[in-house]
PDB file of C-alpha atoms and ligand atoms in Angstrom:
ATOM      1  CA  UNK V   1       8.823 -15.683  -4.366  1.00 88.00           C
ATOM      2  CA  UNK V   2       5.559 -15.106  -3.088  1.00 93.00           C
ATOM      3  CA  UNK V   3       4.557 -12.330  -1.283  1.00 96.00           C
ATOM      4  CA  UNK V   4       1.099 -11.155   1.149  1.00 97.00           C
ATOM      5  CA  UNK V   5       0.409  -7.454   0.884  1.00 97.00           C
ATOM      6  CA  UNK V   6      -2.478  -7.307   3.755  1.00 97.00           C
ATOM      7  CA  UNK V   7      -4.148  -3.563   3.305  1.00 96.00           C
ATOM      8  CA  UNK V   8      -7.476  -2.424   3.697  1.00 95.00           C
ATOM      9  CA  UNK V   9      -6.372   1.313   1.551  1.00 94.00           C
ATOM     10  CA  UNK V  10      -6.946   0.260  -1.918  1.00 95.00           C
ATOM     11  CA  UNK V  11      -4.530   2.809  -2.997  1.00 94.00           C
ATOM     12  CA  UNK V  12      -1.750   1.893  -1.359  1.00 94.00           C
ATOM     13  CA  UNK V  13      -2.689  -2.307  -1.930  1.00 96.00           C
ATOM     14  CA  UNK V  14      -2.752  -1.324  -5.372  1.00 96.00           C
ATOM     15  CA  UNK V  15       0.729   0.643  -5.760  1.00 95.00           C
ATOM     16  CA  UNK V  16       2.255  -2.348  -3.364  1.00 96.00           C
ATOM     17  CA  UNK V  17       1.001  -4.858  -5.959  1.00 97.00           C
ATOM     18  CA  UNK V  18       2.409  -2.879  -9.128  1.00 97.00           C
ATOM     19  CA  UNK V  19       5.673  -2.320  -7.495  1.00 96.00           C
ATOM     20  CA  UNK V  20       6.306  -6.177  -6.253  1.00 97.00           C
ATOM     21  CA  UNK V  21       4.642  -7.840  -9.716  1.00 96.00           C
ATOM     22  CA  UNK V  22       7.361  -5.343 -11.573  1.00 95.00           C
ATOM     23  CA  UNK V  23       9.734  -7.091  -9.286  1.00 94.00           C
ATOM     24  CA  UNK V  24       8.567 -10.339 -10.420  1.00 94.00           C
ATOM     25  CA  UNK V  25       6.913 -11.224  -6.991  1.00 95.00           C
ATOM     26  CA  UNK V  26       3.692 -13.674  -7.136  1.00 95.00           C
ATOM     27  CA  UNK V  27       2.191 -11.307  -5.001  1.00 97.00           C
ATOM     28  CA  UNK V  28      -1.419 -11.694  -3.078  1.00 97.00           C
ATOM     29  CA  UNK V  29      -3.407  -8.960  -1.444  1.00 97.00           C
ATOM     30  CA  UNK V  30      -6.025  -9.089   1.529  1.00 96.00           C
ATOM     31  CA  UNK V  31      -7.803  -6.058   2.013  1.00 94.00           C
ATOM     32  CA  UNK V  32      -8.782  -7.116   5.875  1.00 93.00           C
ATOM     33  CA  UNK V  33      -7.278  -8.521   8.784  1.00 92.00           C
ATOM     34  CA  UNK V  34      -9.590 -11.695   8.542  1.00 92.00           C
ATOM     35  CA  UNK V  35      -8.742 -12.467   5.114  1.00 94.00           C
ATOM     36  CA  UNK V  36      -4.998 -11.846   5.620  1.00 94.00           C
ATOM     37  CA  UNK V  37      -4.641 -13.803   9.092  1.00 92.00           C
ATOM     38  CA  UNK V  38      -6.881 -17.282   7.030  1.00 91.00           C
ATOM     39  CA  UNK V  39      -4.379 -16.265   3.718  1.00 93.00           C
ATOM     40  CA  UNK V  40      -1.092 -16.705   6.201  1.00 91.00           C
ATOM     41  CA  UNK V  41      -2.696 -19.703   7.829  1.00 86.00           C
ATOM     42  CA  UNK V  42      -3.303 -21.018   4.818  1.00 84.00           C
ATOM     43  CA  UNK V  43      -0.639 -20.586   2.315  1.00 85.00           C
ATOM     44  CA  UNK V  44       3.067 -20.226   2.067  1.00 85.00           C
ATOM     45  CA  UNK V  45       4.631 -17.234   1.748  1.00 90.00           C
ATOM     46  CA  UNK V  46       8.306 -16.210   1.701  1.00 90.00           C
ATOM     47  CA  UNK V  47       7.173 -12.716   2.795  1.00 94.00           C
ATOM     48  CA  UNK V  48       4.044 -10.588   4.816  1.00 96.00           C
ATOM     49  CA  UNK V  49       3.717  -7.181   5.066  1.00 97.00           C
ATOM     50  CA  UNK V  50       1.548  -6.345   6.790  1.00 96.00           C
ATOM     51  CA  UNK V  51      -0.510  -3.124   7.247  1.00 93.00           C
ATOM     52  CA  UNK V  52      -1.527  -2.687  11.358  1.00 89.00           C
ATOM     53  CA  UNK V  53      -4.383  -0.220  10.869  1.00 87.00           C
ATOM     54  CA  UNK V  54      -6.904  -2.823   9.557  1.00 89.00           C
ATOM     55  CA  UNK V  55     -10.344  -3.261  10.272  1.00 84.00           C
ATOM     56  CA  UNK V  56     -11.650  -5.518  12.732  1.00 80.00           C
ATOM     57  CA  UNK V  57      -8.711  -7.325  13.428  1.00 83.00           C
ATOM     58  CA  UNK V  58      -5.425  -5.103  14.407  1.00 85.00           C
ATOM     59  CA  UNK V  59      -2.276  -6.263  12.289  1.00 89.00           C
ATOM     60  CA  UNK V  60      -0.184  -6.407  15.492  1.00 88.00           C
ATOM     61  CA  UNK V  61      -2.655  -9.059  17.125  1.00 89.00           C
ATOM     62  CA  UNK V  62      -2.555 -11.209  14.032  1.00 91.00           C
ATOM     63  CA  UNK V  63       1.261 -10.521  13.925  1.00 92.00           C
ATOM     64  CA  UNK V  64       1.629 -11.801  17.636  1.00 89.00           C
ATOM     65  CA  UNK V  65      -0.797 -15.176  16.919  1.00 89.00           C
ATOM     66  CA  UNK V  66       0.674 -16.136  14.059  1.00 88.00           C
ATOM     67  CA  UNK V  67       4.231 -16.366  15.349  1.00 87.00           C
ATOM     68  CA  UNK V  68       3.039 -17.910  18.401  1.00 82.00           C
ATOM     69  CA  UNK V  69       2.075 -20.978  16.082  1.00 79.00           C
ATOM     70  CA  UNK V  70       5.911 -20.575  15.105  1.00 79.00           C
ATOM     71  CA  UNK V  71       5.531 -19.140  11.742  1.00 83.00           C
ATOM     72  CA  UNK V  72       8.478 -18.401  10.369  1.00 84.00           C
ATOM     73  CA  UNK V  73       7.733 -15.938   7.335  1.00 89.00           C
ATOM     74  CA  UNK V  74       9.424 -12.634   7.971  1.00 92.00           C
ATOM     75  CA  UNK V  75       7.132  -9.784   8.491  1.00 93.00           C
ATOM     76  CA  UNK V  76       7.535  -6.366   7.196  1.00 94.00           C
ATOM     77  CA  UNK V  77       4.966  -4.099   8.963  1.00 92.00           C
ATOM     78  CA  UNK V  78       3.481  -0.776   7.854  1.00 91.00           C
ATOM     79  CA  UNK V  79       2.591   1.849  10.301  1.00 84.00           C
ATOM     80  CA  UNK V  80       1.057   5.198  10.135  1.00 76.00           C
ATOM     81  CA  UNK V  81       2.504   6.454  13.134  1.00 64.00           C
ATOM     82  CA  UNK V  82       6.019   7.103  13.741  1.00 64.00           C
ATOM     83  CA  UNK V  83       6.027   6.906  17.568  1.00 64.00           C
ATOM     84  CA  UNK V  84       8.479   4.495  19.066  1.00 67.00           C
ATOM     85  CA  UNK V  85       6.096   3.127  21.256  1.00 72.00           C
ATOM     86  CA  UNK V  86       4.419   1.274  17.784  1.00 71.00           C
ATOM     87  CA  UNK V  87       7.767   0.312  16.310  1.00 72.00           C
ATOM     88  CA  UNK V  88       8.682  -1.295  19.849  1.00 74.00           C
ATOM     89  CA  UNK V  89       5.253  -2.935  20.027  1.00 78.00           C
ATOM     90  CA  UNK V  90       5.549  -4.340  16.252  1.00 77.00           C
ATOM     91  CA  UNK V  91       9.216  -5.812  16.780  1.00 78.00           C
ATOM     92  CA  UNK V  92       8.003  -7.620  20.151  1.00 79.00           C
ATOM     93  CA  UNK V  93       4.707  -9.149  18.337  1.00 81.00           C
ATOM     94  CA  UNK V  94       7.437 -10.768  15.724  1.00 85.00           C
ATOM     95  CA  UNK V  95       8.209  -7.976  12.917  1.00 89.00           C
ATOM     96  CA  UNK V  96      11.217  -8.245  10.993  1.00 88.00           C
ATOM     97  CA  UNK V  97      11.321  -4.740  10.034  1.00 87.00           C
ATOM     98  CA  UNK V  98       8.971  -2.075   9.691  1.00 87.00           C
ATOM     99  CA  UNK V  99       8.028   1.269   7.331  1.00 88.00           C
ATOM    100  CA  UNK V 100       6.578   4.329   8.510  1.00 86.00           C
ATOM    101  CA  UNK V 101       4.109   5.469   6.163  1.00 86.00           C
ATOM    102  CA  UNK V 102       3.786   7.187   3.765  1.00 86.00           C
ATOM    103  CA  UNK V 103       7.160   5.283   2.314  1.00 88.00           C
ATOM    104  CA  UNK V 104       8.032   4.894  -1.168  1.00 91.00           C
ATOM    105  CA  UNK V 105       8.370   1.759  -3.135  1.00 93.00           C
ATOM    106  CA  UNK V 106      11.686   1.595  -3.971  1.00 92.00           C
ATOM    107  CA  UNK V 107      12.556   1.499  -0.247  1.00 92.00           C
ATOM    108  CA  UNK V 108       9.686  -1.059   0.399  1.00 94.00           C
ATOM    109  CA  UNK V 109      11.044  -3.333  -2.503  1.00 95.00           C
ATOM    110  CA  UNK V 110      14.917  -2.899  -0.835  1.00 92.00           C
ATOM    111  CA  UNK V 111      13.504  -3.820   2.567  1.00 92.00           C
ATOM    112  CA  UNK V 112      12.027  -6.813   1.070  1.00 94.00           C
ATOM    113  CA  UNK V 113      15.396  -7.950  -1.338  1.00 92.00           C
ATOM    114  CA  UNK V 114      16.920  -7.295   2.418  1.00 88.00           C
ATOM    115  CA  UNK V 115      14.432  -9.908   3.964  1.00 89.00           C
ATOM    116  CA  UNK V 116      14.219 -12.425   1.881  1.00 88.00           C
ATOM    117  CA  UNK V 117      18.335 -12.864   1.949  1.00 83.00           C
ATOM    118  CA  UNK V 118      18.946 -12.895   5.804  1.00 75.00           C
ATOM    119  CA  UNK V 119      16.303 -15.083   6.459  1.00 58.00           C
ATOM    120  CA  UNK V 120      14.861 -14.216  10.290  1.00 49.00           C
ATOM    121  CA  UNK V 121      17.188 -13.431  12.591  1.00 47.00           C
ATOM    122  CA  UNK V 122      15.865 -15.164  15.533  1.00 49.00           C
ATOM    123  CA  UNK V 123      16.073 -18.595  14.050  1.00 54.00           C
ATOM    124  CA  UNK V 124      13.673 -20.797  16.494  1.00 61.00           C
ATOM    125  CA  UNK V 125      15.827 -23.229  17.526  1.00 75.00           C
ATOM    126  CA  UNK V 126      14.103 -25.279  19.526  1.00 82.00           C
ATOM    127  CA  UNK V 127      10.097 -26.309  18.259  1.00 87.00           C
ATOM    128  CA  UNK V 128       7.351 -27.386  20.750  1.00 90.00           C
ATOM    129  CA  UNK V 129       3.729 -28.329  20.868  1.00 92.00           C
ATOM    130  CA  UNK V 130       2.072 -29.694  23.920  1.00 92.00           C
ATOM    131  CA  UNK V 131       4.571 -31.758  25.234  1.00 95.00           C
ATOM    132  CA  UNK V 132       6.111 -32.719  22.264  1.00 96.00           C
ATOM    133  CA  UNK V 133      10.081 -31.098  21.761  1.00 94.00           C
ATOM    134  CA  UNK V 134      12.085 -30.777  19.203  1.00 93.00           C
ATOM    135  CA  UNK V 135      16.003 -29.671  19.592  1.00 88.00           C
ATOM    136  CA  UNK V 136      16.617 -27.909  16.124  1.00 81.00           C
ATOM    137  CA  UNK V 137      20.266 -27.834  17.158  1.00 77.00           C
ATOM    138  CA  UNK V 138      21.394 -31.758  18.644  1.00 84.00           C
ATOM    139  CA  UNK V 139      18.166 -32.752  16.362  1.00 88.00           C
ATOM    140  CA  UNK V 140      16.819 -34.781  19.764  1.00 92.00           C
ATOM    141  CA  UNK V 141      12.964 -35.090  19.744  1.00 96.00           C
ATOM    142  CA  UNK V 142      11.273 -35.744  23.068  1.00 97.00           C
ATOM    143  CA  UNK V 143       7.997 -36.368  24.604  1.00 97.00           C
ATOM    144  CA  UNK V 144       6.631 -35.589  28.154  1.00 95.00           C
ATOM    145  CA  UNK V 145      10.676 -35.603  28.724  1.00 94.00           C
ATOM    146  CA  UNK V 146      10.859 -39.484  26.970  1.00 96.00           C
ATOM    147  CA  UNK V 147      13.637 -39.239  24.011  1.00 96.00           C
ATOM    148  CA  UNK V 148      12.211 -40.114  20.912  1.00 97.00           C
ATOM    149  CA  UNK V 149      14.475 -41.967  17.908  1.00 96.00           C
ATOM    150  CA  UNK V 150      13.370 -40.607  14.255  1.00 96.00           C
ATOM    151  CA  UNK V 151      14.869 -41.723  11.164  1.00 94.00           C
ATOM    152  CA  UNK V 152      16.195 -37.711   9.369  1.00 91.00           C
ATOM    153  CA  UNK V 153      12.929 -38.259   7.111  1.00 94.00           C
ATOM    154  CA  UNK V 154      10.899 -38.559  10.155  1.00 96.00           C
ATOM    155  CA  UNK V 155      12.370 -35.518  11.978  1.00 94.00           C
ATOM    156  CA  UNK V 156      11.776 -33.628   8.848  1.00 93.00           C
ATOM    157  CA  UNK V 157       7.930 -34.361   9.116  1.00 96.00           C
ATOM    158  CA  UNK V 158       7.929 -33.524  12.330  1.00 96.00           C
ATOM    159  CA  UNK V 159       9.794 -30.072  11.968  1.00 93.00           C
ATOM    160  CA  UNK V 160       7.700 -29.262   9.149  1.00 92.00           C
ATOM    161  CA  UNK V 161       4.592 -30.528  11.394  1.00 94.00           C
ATOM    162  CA  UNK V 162       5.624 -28.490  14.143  1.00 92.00           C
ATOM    163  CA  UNK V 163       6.455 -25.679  12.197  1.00 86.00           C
ATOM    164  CA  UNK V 164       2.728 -25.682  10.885  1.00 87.00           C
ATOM    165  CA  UNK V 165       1.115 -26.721  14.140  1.00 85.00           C
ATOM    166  CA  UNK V 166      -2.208 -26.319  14.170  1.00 83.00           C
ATOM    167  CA  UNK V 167      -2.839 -25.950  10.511  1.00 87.00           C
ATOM    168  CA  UNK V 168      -3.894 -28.777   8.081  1.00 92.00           C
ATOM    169  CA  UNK V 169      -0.277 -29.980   6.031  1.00 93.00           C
ATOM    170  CA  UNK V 170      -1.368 -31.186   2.715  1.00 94.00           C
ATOM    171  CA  UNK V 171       0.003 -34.261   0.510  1.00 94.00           C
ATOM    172  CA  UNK V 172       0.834 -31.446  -1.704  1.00 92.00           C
ATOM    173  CA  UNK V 173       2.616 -29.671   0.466  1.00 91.00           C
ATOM    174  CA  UNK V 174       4.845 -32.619   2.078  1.00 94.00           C
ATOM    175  CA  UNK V 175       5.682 -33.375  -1.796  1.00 92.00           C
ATOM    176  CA  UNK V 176       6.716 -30.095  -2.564  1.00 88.00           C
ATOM    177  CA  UNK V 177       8.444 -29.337   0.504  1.00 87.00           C
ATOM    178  CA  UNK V 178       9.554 -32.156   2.381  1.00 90.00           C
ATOM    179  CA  UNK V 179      10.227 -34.886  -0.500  1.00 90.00           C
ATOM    180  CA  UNK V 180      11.129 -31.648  -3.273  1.00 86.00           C
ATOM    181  CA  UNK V 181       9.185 -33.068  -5.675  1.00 86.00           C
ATOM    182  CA  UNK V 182       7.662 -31.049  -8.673  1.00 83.00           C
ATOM    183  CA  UNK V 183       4.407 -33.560  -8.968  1.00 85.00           C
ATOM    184  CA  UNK V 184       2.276 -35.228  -6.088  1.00 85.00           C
ATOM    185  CA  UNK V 185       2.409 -39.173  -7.278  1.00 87.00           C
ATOM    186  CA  UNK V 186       0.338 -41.952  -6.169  1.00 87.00           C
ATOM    187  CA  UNK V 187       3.048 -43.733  -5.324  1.00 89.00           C
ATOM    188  CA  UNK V 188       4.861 -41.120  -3.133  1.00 90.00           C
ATOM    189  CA  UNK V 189       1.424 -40.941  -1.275  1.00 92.00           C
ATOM    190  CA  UNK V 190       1.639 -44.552  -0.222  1.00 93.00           C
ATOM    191  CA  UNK V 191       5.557 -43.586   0.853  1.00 95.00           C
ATOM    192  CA  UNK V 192       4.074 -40.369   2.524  1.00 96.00           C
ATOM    193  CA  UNK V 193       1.212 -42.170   4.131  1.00 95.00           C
ATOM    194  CA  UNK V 194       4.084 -44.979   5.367  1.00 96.00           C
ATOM    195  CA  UNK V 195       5.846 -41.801   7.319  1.00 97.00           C
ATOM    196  CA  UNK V 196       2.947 -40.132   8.824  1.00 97.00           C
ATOM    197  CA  UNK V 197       1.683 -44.158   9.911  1.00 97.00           C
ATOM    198  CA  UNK V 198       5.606 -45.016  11.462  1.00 97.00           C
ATOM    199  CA  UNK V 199       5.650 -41.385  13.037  1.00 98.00           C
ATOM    200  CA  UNK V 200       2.582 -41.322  14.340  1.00 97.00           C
ATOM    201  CA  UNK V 201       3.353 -44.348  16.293  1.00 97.00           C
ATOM    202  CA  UNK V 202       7.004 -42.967  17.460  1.00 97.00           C
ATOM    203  CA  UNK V 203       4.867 -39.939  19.272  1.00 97.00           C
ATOM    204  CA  UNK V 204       1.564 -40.718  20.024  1.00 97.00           C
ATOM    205  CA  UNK V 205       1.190 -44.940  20.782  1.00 96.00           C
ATOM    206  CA  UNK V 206       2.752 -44.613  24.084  1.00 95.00           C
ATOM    207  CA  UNK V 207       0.417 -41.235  25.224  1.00 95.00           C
ATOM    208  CA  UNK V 208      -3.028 -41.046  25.981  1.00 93.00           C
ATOM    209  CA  UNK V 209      -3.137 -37.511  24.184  1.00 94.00           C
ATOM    210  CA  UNK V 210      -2.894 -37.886  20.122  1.00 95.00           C
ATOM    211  CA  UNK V 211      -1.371 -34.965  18.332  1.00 96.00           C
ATOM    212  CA  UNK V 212      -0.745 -36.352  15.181  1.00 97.00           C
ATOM    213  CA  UNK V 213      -4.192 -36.228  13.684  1.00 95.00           C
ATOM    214  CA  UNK V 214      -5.736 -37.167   9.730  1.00 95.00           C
ATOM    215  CA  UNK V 215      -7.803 -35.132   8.299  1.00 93.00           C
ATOM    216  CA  UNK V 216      -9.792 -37.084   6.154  1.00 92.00           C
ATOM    217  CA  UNK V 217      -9.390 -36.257   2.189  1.00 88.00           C
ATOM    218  CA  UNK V 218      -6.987 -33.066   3.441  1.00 91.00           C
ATOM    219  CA  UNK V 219      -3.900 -33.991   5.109  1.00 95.00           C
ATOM    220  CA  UNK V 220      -2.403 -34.049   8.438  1.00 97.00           C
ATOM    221  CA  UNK V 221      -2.574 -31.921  11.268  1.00 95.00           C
ATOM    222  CA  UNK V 222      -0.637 -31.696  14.528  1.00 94.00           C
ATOM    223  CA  UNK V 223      -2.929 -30.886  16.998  1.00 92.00           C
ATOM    224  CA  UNK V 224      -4.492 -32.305  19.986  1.00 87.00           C
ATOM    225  CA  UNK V 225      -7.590 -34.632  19.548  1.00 79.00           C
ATOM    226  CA  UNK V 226     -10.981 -32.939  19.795  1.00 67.00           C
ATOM    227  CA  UNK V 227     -12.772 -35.112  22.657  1.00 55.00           C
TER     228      UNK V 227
HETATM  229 CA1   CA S 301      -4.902   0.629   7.050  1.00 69.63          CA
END
């Protein structure tokens, strides 16, 4: 299970790290709100918590972007101050839970095990970007209102696409996640490559907007073409 501690006080970044490794947790820390909001962009993580007095770049701001791309991770926030206004303002921008500082680690490990099992709560049932819909429910995919017919390996893709939208999905990561496979393999490459080339024509052929972009050498991205 991997874990982002974002914290600017070195003190308490270092006692969160002791306390999750001792859990077993592969656990990354980002000591500002820049390197934690490019670390959660970047990288998967089954869990964030995430500090909101940072420097530069407020914990609640990067809370509220990052969900609206539609991550998923839960989010357990730290706060300083115990006013309700800040809890109420952290829950809105997407926090799973929250601690009021100071806290002590057992708790923050508890509130974690807690996390991790129930999953979110508010399961995003429905996916969008642009004009591109997915139903996570009846599993219907649409386009500017025009049903679209995926094969279940397509739709997976997609979700996981959509689910990363704006962010570069790796070879790597469609391997791992997608496909569950340990290894990334020439030959699952070519199948990979196969997908993206037979999706890509599902959603964007018909459109004069193309979301489903290659990024050379990287992977694929679902965003809309720069002009
Ligand atoms: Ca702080």
């Amino acid at each position: 299970m991997r874990v982002l501690v974002v914290e600017d006080e070195k003190k308490v970044a270092r006692a969160l790290r002791e306390g999750l490794e001792a859990e077993h947790y592969d656990v990354r820390v980002a000591s500002s709100g820049e390197e934690g909001f490019f670390l959660v962009n970047n990288e998967l993580f089954d869990c964030v918590v995430l500090d909101l007095m940072l420097p530069h770049r407020d914990g609640l701001e990067i809370l509220a972007t990052v969900r609206k791309r539609g991550l998923q991770t839960p989010v357990l926030i730290l706060t300083a101050k115990d006013t309700i206004h800040d809890r109420v303002r952290g829950l809105d921008s997407g926090a799973d839970d929250y601690l009021v500082k100071p806290f002590a680690i057992p708790e923050l490990l508890a509130r974690i095990r807690a996390l991790l099992r129930r999953g979110r709560t508010d399961q995003v049932l429905k996916l969008q970007h642009e004009d591109l819909e997915m139903d996570l429910v009846t599993r219907k995919v649409a386009r500017a209102g025009q049903a679209i017919e995926l094969t279940v390996k397509e739709f997976e893709i997609l979700e996981y696409l959509l689910r990363h939208v704006s962010r570069v999905v790796s070879r790597e990561m469609l391997t791992r996640d997608v496909w569950h496979v340990a290894a990334r393999a020439t030959p699952l490459d070519n199948v990979i490559d196969v997908s993206i080339a037979r999706l890509r024509r599902k959603i964007d052929d018909a459109f004069p907007v193309k979301l489903l972009q290659t990024v050379r050498g990287v992977g694929f991205v679902l965003r809309r073409e720069r002009g």
